[in-house]
Amino acid sequence: MTTLEILQAVAAGQLSPSAATTQLETTQTAALGFANVDLSRADRNGFPEVVYGAGKTATQIVGIVQALKHQTLPVLATRVSAEKFAALQPALPQAIYHETARCVTVGQLPQPTNPDDYIAIVTAGTSDVPVAEEAAVTAQAFGNRVERVYDVGVAGIHRLFAKLDLIRGAKVVIVIAGMEGALASVVGGLVNKPLIAVPTSIGYGTNFQGMTALLTMLNSCASGITVVNIDNGFGAAYSASLINQL
Amino acid sequence: MTTLEILQAVAAGQLSPSAATTQLETTQTAALGFANVDLSRADRNGFPEVVYGAGKTATQIVGIVQALKHQTLPVLATRVSAEKFAALQPALPQAIYHETARCVTVGQLPQPTNPDDYIAIVTAGTSDVPVAEEAAVTAQAFGNRVERVYDVGVAGIHRLFAKLDLIRGAKVVIVIAGMEGALASVVGGLVNKPLIAVPTSIGYGTNFQGMTALLTMLNSCASGITVVNIDNGFGAAYSASLINQL
Amino acid sequence: MTTLEILQAVAAGQLSPSAATTQLETTQTAALGFANVDLSRADRNGFPEVVYGAGKTATQIVGIVQALKHQTLPVLATRVSAEKFAALQPALPQAIYHETARCVTVGQLPQPTNPDDYIAIVTAGTSDVPVAEEAAVTAQAFGNRVERVYDVGVAGIHRLFAKLDLIRGAKVVIVIAGMEGALASVVGGLVNKPLIAVPTSIGYGTNFQGMTALLTMLNSCASGITVVNIDNGFGAAYSASLINQL
Amino acid sequence: MTTLEILQAVAAGQLSPSAATTQLETTQTAALGFANVDLSRADRNGFPEVVYGAGKTATQIVGIVQALKHQTLPVLATRVSAEKFAALQPALPQAIYHETARCVTVGQLPQPTNPDDYIAIVTAGTSDVPVAEEAAVTAQAFGNRVERVYDVGVAGIHRLFAKLDLIRGAKVVIVIAGMEGALASVVGGLVNKPLIAVPTSIGYGTNFQGMTALLTMLNSCASGITVVNIDNGFGAAYSASLINQL
Amino acid sequence: MTTLEILQAVAAGQLSPSAATTQLETTQTAALGFANVDLSRADRNGFPEVVYGAGKTATQIVGIVQALKHQTLPVLATRVSAEKFAALQPALPQAIYHETARCVTVGQLPQPTNPDDYIAIVTAGTSDVPVAEEAAVTAQAFGNRVERVYDVGVAGIHRLFAKLDLIRGAKVVIVIAGMEGALASVVGGLVNKPLIAVPTSIGYGTNFQGMTALLTMLNSCASGITVVNIDNGFGAAYSASLINQL
Amino acid sequence: MTTLEILQAVAAGQLSPSAATTQLETTQTAALGFANVDLSRADRNGFPEVVYGAGKTATQIVGIVQALKHQTLPVLATRVSAEKFAALQPALPQAIYHETARCVTVGQLPQPTNPDDYIAIVTAGTSDVPVAEEAAVTAQAFGNRVERVYDVGVAGIHRLFAKLDLIRGAKVVIVIAGMEGALASVVGGLVNKPLIAVPTSIGYGTNFQGMTALLTMLNSCASGITVVNIDNGFGAAYSASLINQL
Amino acid sequence: MTTLEILQAVAAGQLSPSAATTQLETTQTAALGFANVDLSRADRNGFPEVVYGAGKTATQIVGIVQALKHQTLPVLATRVSAEKFAALQPALPQAIYHETARCVTVGQLPQPTNPDDYIAIVTAGTSDVPVAEEAAVTAQAFGNRVERVYDVGVAGIHRLFAKLDLIRGAKVVIVIAGMEGALASVVGGLVNKPLIAVPTSIGYGTNFQGMTALLTMLNSCASGITVVNIDNGFGAAYSASLINQL
Amino acid sequence: MTTLEILQAVAAGQLSPSAATTQLETTQTAALGFANVDLSRADRNGFPEVVYGAGKTATQIVGIVQALKHQTLPVLATRVSAEKFAALQPALPQAIYHETARCVTVGQLPQPTNPDDYIAIVTAGTSDVPVAEEAAVTAQAFGNRVERVYDVGVAGIHRLFAKLDLIRGAKVVIVIAGMEGALASVVGGLVNKPLIAVPTSIGYGTNFQGMTALLTMLNSCASGITVVNIDNGFGAAYSASLINQL
């Protein structure tokens, strides 16, 4: 039952308000004590709840994954270290670890619904690849085709131009860059698709763990660029998936 | 001639490399001395160049608008104060001033190509409306249908729920909020469409001219949210237009 | 009709869900175009909506005050400059201006329900008095007795000790200080009542418009201190009123 | 003898000023060399001194606890790591370790004086629970009834609404959230009791170790919210206890 | 007499140490009461003292210019507003005002010593031109040939490529950009000459008055870039002149 | 009666505790309503209360000066603008305005008690002179001899060496500098007297209104340097006076 | 030979300028390759060079101590960890380690020249003691009498008043505090001697590693306070020693 | 083939546009999967690509070095820890490790082309030497003569004057300093050559990991100073090499 159906049942006198409250609570949330797993998220937000692994124990991750996999597959967990994966694998033998992306998936990744539409994931450097892979695994888990264009930063801009057709062919573009993050502006000036920029924490000194790249992207002189939090490959892929599947 | 056509002409021996350079320079740029107007932007980026009026004189704005309107209509200028509009109006008698939005348009606003698709523009408070109107005028100038949902901040969250169907029906949602900017997270948890969040500089003290709302939006616990610069209604509308017209 | 009553009517089949939505919207919100006035706030939050005058025009303030005064009196507007008050007074002839507090009230201030309970409002210096008066007028408009203890900063700590009995007798204490804000810690070490600290923007240089006093108050070595935004006399009084009327 | 009694004895000529000074020093402070334990704090501030364990050695903690427990029970120590507890346990065999809260108590926790009044402790996520438990243990050590409402963040707002009655029934509400901290504003718009907001350091990138959640809470558009330092569950509980016992 | 000659005279017994001190003080400094004009700067630092006009009165500027022009010509004053120039012109009738640059020169600008060597001054936008002109006038006053390449920002990168030969032909390149400042990185990746980057305060919101462009330039992924303070066209030109005249 | 005498009277039974409280309040504080003037400050802190003029009205300044001048002379007020002085002069006809210092004195400045001991006040530039004069007037009002050494910044370091003997002869040195504030370190490496460094807000861009100079001074590689707030000439002179009169 | 004697020899023709340069270099500096030990510092700055141990290897510290101890005793090294001391002790068997202060001294600490004059070192809490001990050991190594007053923070202000006579009797007072640092203002309002405030990095959250205490101290409403860098006990003691020995 | 030659071949009809694209991609970039090695950088930027070792695995570094050494020698890698060097040495037996500089070179360092021209590398302290050595190794790998002047900070300014002739004789000067970074200003006031300032992260407290030294250098009152990122010895040497070889 969706929220709407519950409310209609209330209106039809088939459900009392207090029963409806209980209903809403029990069917849309799996209460684990340490977490209220949100079972209505795919309905409300387009994709099911994803487990943010940082700051959770292996046991907690296993519990949430179990609650989610009854409802939908694949289940995705991000920010899971190799150590934590080793600890949770016995309880989730079917789980697969995406090492560079630091992601875990349970259940087969779906085929893209529309293989002509794809998300281009572009990085400035080699060090930005882990964030790019978090984005790629997320987008694939949500049923998107992904094209990777890595290490084409502006210090050697011919590398970017050599890949421009692939980037321009995408339905939505994710640009991932650390240091000064100028790649977002340059790509933004060359494409006519929505561009989501992801600053990374790569750099040193006045890079301030990615703050400089973030500020660059927020102040871009090119239009059509929106920005997510530092190192947030997951968030960029979430929004890109919503756009790619419009 | 597009860039591609020029390059093909070079390949065909019809154009020397140096002549091609000149060609590229002259057909794609209107050199005004104080500005190189970018005439190929609609080709490259989806929408024609928009005049950013802040920090330009009325004379400069007139010159750039003249250069642009030979190519496409309407021409849009943002961040134009009432005083500056008064100064440029004699030279651009057909210009229309959108007072709350502080925007100028020259030429008729287009009808939306697909009237079923619309952009919902949602604000937390009354003081956020000028930024919302900058977004609305921009989106309309780019040929989009817009639905305005103003003053539905979380201090009185029933106001938001009363408008939820209208917001959920949009193809893309823009949420505009100052102070603590919590509205973006709440809407983000309730819709399954791409959401672009715009922090505004409304607030005082530790609001830091919109920095607090920006940080809130970048760190949202809800997924599917991307962010633009503080008060950047134009930029949000630009990206939203690209998405709405996919 | 309260929200609860509306929902019960839905359950009773006397109201369709869509009619209930309209009902919720119309009885709990006064839609003025520029604002959705929140008419159910006193029910939900203890006190009716207060008009935040900064960034609103005189006309907007008048409109919101008119909408509110049908429901409850007095109506309070904060952050209203003398110029803005002059502009709105013709439309609200019964309005009274509290100059130091920069507040407007419409309708008579209530007598304190329990005159034995009072809020002590303590300032470090003379320059903090406008913020203190915003707090005092707010607290009085909400039906509280207020005791003012001004200019007792720690540079001359005997001034504080001379007033200590009055401060200790309060049910809740508001301490308002700029510069380094040390008064909050000192008072916090001497009272056994909840203390709400308000940093002010008084100071220069590394005071950073009140940021230093805010940080001082957040890091106080004394316990029992909570903090509000810089210069937020209204917010301190709102919380203090909730406490004083428990 | 309280401070007042000492001063009256001076006035009565029963005590010379210099003897009074000694008296004040010896009866109100236990001088341990490394610390002057404040024995008059319960008189002055409502609750006895609590040992802040961070930055103190196990030996120092034991010494202070010994000094305090002659006077009142239970004694509470916060910010004690598991390692430090292991080191101090032999010297304090009756000490109990609250692992998630990282707190130590010596002596039985008191029954709530008034079981109808309770403090609701609400968290946005699972990762905020340690701060919430610090608050809960503190509140219980000070004789309050506590109701825990965990993992009801705004990304799945139906989880919050399902618990709203429990929250609204409290005499004072503590809201604990990291990331963008929007939960404080949403709860603040729905309750009519004092709300103390605690930002946590949960998050990454522009979260700045809790600074973003702090700023959100300080700038909330909802009224009736006061704020404490990042991760300061103890401080929130201290103030909440003062309010709950009014 | 240079410092060296004075010291040799001391060594030769022709000058006592205390007389040498006086000598150093009087020949190398013109003491005006409000200023000690540094007359040995051209000897020590390559170019004579330049008057920084901000925060000096017209009278003070006139006095310092008078002191300097006895020694060398032209004299340059930067950061002089139009109002201040009007006030000082009667006392310095031969002074010329460079309006966009906000600079004053007294005495004819020199011919470049080596006309083949030039400094390219490149800007991202129209609003950066005043800073560029401050750099251009400074460089010309110091005897350099200057080539201006304005409004070639990365949003329309073809404008930059059209001017690349002119930029590559310079002995040293100054790149001036506000907003996100990405132009510096792009040019830095395309030239093999020293590049001095000047962030400007053009932008809004998280631009932080030029801080974002500064950080971008300091963190550039391209090599061979050094940076000066925000809006410091003068400083960039000073260093560029030293390099151009090597 | 001093605080000590009052307490002895209490001990002698000549004064009741409550009468003593009144006594303390009335003899040590002049309550003006808007201010509690601290009449015991010279006893406690070495020098009488000084009126900080910023943020006080002319009327308030007059009131406080009247209260103070009954007790001691001269009375000093700092941060008084020329406009404010014009407004208060009719009520204080004997007041003298020190224009560059923006200070007012009432009553004759005292002769230095020990004319051999002096405070050297050293500035880096001409623009730092107003802060230096605030320090100088303050020091003179407190009975010190002052030697001014202005505009000897490190860009022309020979100007500093020419004045080194005068600086080294002081009992305490105040160094005042804006921009990068390097002068404090250089002087600190050359003197064996306490040095108080005052950062000024002179500069632009990344100077951050004096923050850069402040940080420089706090991190000096030279020893024997302590620092006061930005532009706090008064504070530096207060401490220097205490030292000079030891 | 001092600098002055060398210059006089030059003037007398007994020394050529280039020989004088060599002389200056060799007698005033011990060149160790990794360091130029400053042998003239006691002459110039009142006290000999102190070894800052952080970021130096044990070998480097030994080398510098050896160079210094030929000239003067005792030699002091600060910021030396226990591990580093263990590594350098074999090479410096006479070295003594002051554990809490993390300082090393070589050679006997001198008797105070004037035992009546002393430096009071006051801390707010127990955790501030290591910084206080760095100050105490430094002051003692420089020949001062020190009085320690520890753990008298404002949360229990009676602890401070009990020690006030000892503090007031000092010639100069050092106040050391972390968290909000309010103790400096309170002591500053109660003494008439120069007060040097040292912020410590004790605290959490918005304490920002001592930045909050630093800002508090710089903005104190009490006069006569100067400030040093965070945790800089050495620097405070250096300045205090200069003052105490005037 | 250079880019120019490729374009001319297109114009001559010898190469189709798409073949030219492939050509550009394959001859100018070595695609390693994890990196697109930039083989045209020496042509475009004066010096070949340098491997930034931080954030790359030993395997990745080996791969990139292999790709580069086919083209030019020596190959330089910076920011390589001793552990990482040990891991890569077996695969690159000819590699040499510069320990203090944390740099690796493969292939013999070249003789300076013009031995009369040199780069002076000046440090304030001993702790700045690692950054200086990174600069020195870089400059030598690029064919420059280097003169090292270490530990001449302003706390003992005679050490600087003793080396001034060597510094003044350079064609370009690099000044490296942490703490407050004042050395850059002092040297800047004494030389007439381009000066590149490098802030280091040496210091504590308000040094903010080098931010203070950076700000000092950006705001220097001396002219002719440009700045690079914190600890960026490589970047300073890159620009200095371009200048030294003009």
Short mmCIF file of C-alpha atoms in Angstrom, two decimals, chain F:
data_model
loop_
_atom_site.label_atom_id
_atom_site.label_comp_id
_atom_site.label_asym_id
_atom_site.label_seq_id
_atom_site.Cartn_x
_atom_site.Cartn_y
_atom_site.Cartn_z
CA MET F 1 35.80 53.46 50.51
CA THR F 2 37.54 50.68 48.66
CA THR F 3 36.18 47.17 48.35
CA LEU F 4 38.58 46.09 51.07
CA GLU F 5 37.42 48.80 53.47
CA ILE F 6 33.81 47.86 52.87
CA LEU F 7 34.54 44.24 53.62
CA GLN F 8 36.43 45.17 56.80
CA ALA F 9 33.48 47.25 57.89
CA VAL F 10 31.27 44.22 57.40
CA ALA F 11 33.67 42.17 59.49
CA ALA F 12 33.62 44.85 62.19
CA GLY F 13 29.87 44.67 62.36
CA GLN F 14 29.62 48.29 61.27
CA LEU F 15 27.93 47.36 58.04
CA SER F 16 25.31 44.66 57.36
CA PRO F 17 25.84 42.43 54.33
CA SER F 18 22.89 43.93 52.51
CA ALA F 19 24.03 47.47 53.31
CA ALA F 20 27.47 46.51 52.07
CA THR F 21 25.95 45.36 48.81
CA THR F 22 24.25 48.70 48.39
CA GLN F 23 27.43 50.46 49.32
CA LEU F 24 29.45 48.52 46.80
CA GLU F 25 26.88 49.29 44.18
CA THR F 26 26.59 53.00 44.85
CA THR F 27 30.18 54.04 45.49
CA GLN F 28 31.78 52.00 42.78
CA THR F 29 29.27 52.45 40.03
CA ALA F 30 27.50 55.48 38.67
CA ALA F 31 24.22 54.15 37.38
CA LEU F 32 23.10 56.27 34.43
CA GLY F 33 20.32 54.00 33.24
CA PHE F 34 22.07 53.37 29.94
CA ALA F 35 25.37 52.60 31.68
CA ASN F 36 26.87 51.56 35.00
CA VAL F 37 30.01 53.70 35.03
CA ASP F 38 32.83 51.83 36.72
CA LEU F 39 34.29 54.20 39.29
CA SER F 40 36.69 51.73 40.91
CA ARG F 41 38.56 50.85 37.73
CA ALA F 42 41.70 52.91 38.46
CA ASP F 43 41.97 51.13 41.79
CA ARG F 44 41.50 47.72 40.26
CA ASN F 45 43.15 48.12 36.86
CA GLY F 46 45.70 50.89 37.12
CA PHE F 47 43.93 53.49 34.99
CA PRO F 48 40.42 54.95 35.10
CA GLU F 49 37.62 53.85 32.77
CA VAL F 50 37.99 55.12 29.22
CA VAL F 51 34.89 55.82 27.14
CA TYR F 52 34.69 53.65 24.04
CA GLY F 53 32.80 56.05 21.77
CA ALA F 54 31.79 53.71 18.97
CA GLY F 55 28.17 52.66 19.25
CA LYS F 56 27.34 55.29 21.87
CA THR F 57 25.37 58.45 21.20
CA ALA F 58 26.87 61.88 21.88
CA THR F 59 24.46 62.20 24.80
CA GLN F 60 25.60 58.93 26.30
CA ILE F 61 29.26 59.93 25.95
CA VAL F 62 28.60 63.26 27.66
CA GLY F 63 26.83 61.51 30.52
CA ILE F 64 29.63 59.05 31.11
CA VAL F 65 32.33 61.73 30.84
CA GLN F 66 30.46 63.85 33.40
CA ALA F 67 30.30 60.90 35.78
CA LEU F 68 33.99 60.16 35.38
CA LYS F 69 35.38 63.66 35.59
CA HIS F 70 34.13 64.12 39.12
CA GLN F 71 36.55 61.47 40.09
CA THR F 72 39.68 61.85 38.04
CA LEU F 73 41.17 63.87 35.20
CA PRO F 74 41.87 63.72 32.32
CA VAL F 75 38.96 61.73 30.95
CA LEU F 76 39.62 60.01 27.63
CA ALA F 77 37.14 58.92 24.99
CA THR F 78 38.26 56.91 21.94
CA ARG F 79 36.62 56.12 18.60
CA VAL F 80 34.77 59.43 18.46
CA SER F 81 34.06 60.64 14.94
CA ALA F 82 34.35 64.32 14.04
CA GLU F 83 30.57 64.49 13.67
CA LYS F 84 29.99 63.01 17.09
CA PHE F 85 32.54 65.38 18.62
CA ALA F 86 30.75 68.34 17.08
CA ALA F 87 27.54 67.10 18.69
CA LEU F 88 28.98 66.66 22.16
CA GLN F 89 31.22 69.74 22.28
CA PRO F 90 28.49 72.18 23.42
CA ALA F 91 27.90 70.04 26.50
CA LEU F 92 31.63 69.60 27.14
CA PRO F 93 33.17 72.95 26.11
CA GLN F 94 36.52 72.08 27.66
CA ALA F 95 36.86 68.92 25.53
CA ILE F 96 39.75 68.75 23.05
CA TYR F 97 39.54 66.73 19.83
CA HIS F 98 42.58 64.81 18.57
CA GLU F 99 41.53 64.49 14.95
CA THR F 100 43.87 61.87 13.52
CA ALA F 101 43.53 59.79 16.67
CA ARG F 102 39.73 60.28 16.75
CA CYS F 103 40.04 60.79 20.52
CA VAL F 104 38.57 63.30 22.92
CA THR F 105 40.26 64.41 26.13
CA VAL F 106 38.76 66.43 28.93
CA GLY F 107 41.25 67.92 31.36
CA GLN F 108 44.96 68.59 30.89
CA LEU F 109 47.23 65.74 29.83
CA PRO F 110 49.65 64.93 32.68
CA GLN F 111 53.41 65.34 32.56
CA PRO F 112 55.22 62.00 32.35
CA THR F 113 56.19 60.89 35.85
CA ASN F 114 59.51 59.50 34.69
CA PRO F 115 60.66 61.31 31.51
CA ASP F 116 63.54 58.90 30.93
CA ASP F 117 61.18 56.02 30.30
CA TYR F 118 59.31 56.18 27.05
CA ILE F 119 57.12 54.16 24.75
CA ALA F 120 58.28 53.97 21.11
CA ILE F 121 55.36 53.83 18.68
CA VAL F 122 56.53 52.53 15.32
CA THR F 123 54.44 52.24 12.14
CA ALA F 124 55.08 50.49 8.86
CA GLY F 125 53.26 53.03 6.70
CA THR F 126 51.51 56.34 6.50
CA SER F 127 48.08 54.74 6.57
CA ASP F 128 48.78 53.19 9.97
CA VAL F 129 49.18 56.60 11.60
CA PRO F 130 45.58 56.99 12.87
CA VAL F 131 45.93 53.80 14.92
CA ALA F 132 49.33 55.01 16.12
CA GLU F 133 47.88 58.32 17.21
CA GLU F 134 45.11 56.58 19.17
CA ALA F 135 47.90 54.76 20.97
CA ALA F 136 49.93 57.91 21.45
CA VAL F 137 47.08 60.01 22.86
CA THR F 138 46.10 57.16 25.17
CA ALA F 139 49.65 56.73 26.45
CA GLN F 140 50.01 60.46 27.01
CA ALA F 141 46.68 60.66 28.82
CA PHE F 142 48.00 57.93 31.13
CA GLY F 143 51.15 59.93 31.88
CA ASN F 144 53.74 58.44 29.56
CA ARG F 145 56.38 59.98 27.31
CA VAL F 146 55.91 58.83 23.72
CA GLU F 147 58.34 58.75 20.77
CA ARG F 148 56.81 58.41 17.31
CA VAL F 149 58.68 56.52 14.53
CA TYR F 150 56.36 56.47 11.51
CA ASP F 151 56.58 54.93 7.99
CA VAL F 152 59.60 52.67 8.40
CA GLY F 153 58.18 49.49 6.82
CA VAL F 154 60.36 46.66 5.53
CA ALA F 155 59.94 47.52 1.84
CA GLY F 156 62.64 50.14 2.54
CA ILE F 157 64.34 48.64 5.54
CA HIS F 158 67.11 51.29 5.70
CA ARG F 159 64.45 53.66 7.04
CA LEU F 160 64.06 51.37 10.04
CA PHE F 161 67.78 51.00 10.69
CA ALA F 162 68.15 54.78 10.66
CA LYS F 163 65.77 54.95 13.64
CA LEU F 164 66.93 51.84 15.48
CA ASP F 165 68.65 53.60 18.35
CA LEU F 166 65.52 55.54 19.22
CA ILE F 167 63.47 52.34 19.19
CA ARG F 168 66.02 50.40 21.22
CA GLY F 169 66.08 53.10 23.88
CA ALA F 170 62.41 52.66 24.75
CA LYS F 171 61.18 50.75 27.79
CA VAL F 172 58.45 49.16 25.70
CA VAL F 173 57.84 49.22 21.95
CA ILE F 174 54.54 49.30 20.05
CA VAL F 175 54.74 48.21 16.40
CA ILE F 176 51.76 49.02 14.21
CA ALA F 177 51.45 47.57 10.71
CA GLY F 178 48.85 46.57 8.16
CA MET F 179 49.23 44.64 4.90
CA GLU F 180 51.45 41.67 5.81
CA GLY F 181 52.64 43.09 9.14
CA ALA F 182 56.23 41.87 8.75
CA LEU F 183 57.63 44.90 10.55
CA ALA F 184 56.76 43.38 13.94
CA SER F 185 59.00 40.37 13.34
CA VAL F 186 61.90 42.48 12.09
CA VAL F 187 61.77 44.89 15.03
CA GLY F 188 61.21 41.93 17.36
CA GLY F 189 64.50 40.46 16.18
CA LEU F 190 66.36 43.69 16.96
CA VAL F 191 65.19 44.82 20.42
CA ASN F 192 65.38 43.44 23.95
CA LYS F 193 62.28 45.11 25.32
CA PRO F 194 58.67 43.94 25.42
CA LEU F 195 57.05 44.54 22.04
CA ILE F 196 53.30 44.92 21.59
CA ALA F 197 52.18 44.44 18.01
CA VAL F 198 49.04 46.06 16.60
CA PRO F 199 47.71 44.80 13.27
CA THR F 200 45.81 47.40 11.25
CA SER F 201 43.04 46.94 8.72
CA ILE F 202 45.11 48.63 6.00
CA GLY F 203 45.30 46.55 2.82
CA TYR F 204 42.97 44.88 0.34
CA GLY F 205 42.00 41.48 -1.02
CA THR F 206 43.46 38.69 1.09
CA ASN F 207 44.38 41.15 3.78
CA PHE F 208 40.90 40.46 5.16
CA GLN F 209 40.64 43.78 7.01
CA GLY F 210 43.74 43.16 9.08
CA MET F 211 43.41 39.43 9.70
CA THR F 212 46.59 38.75 7.71
CA ALA F 213 48.66 41.18 9.73
CA LEU F 214 47.23 39.74 12.93
CA LEU F 215 48.15 36.20 11.96
CA THR F 216 51.64 37.31 10.99
CA MET F 217 52.17 38.88 14.37
CA LEU F 218 50.82 35.89 16.30
CA ASN F 219 53.14 33.55 14.39
CA SER F 220 56.26 35.68 14.51
CA CYS F 221 59.54 33.79 14.48
CA ALA F 222 60.93 36.52 16.74
CA SER F 223 60.32 36.23 20.49
CA GLY F 224 59.05 38.80 22.95
CA ILE F 225 56.03 39.85 20.90
CA THR F 226 52.47 39.97 22.18
CA VAL F 227 49.49 41.06 20.13
CA VAL F 228 46.22 42.98 20.48
CA ASN F 229 43.09 43.15 18.33
CA ILE F 230 43.10 44.73 14.87
CA ASP F 231 43.32 48.55 14.98
CA ASN F 232 43.41 48.45 18.80
CA GLY F 233 45.82 51.30 19.38
CA PHE F 234 44.14 52.00 22.70
CA GLY F 235 44.66 48.48 24.02
CA ALA F 236 48.31 48.44 23.05
CA ALA F 237 48.88 51.76 24.81
CA TYR F 238 47.05 50.57 27.92
CA SER F 239 49.33 47.55 28.32
CA ALA F 240 52.40 49.56 27.33
CA SER F 241 51.54 52.14 29.98
CA LEU F 242 51.30 49.47 32.66
CA ILE F 243 54.73 48.20 31.62
CA ASN F 244 56.32 51.62 31.24
CA GLN F 245 55.25 52.61 34.76
CA LEU F 246 56.48 49.45 36.50
#
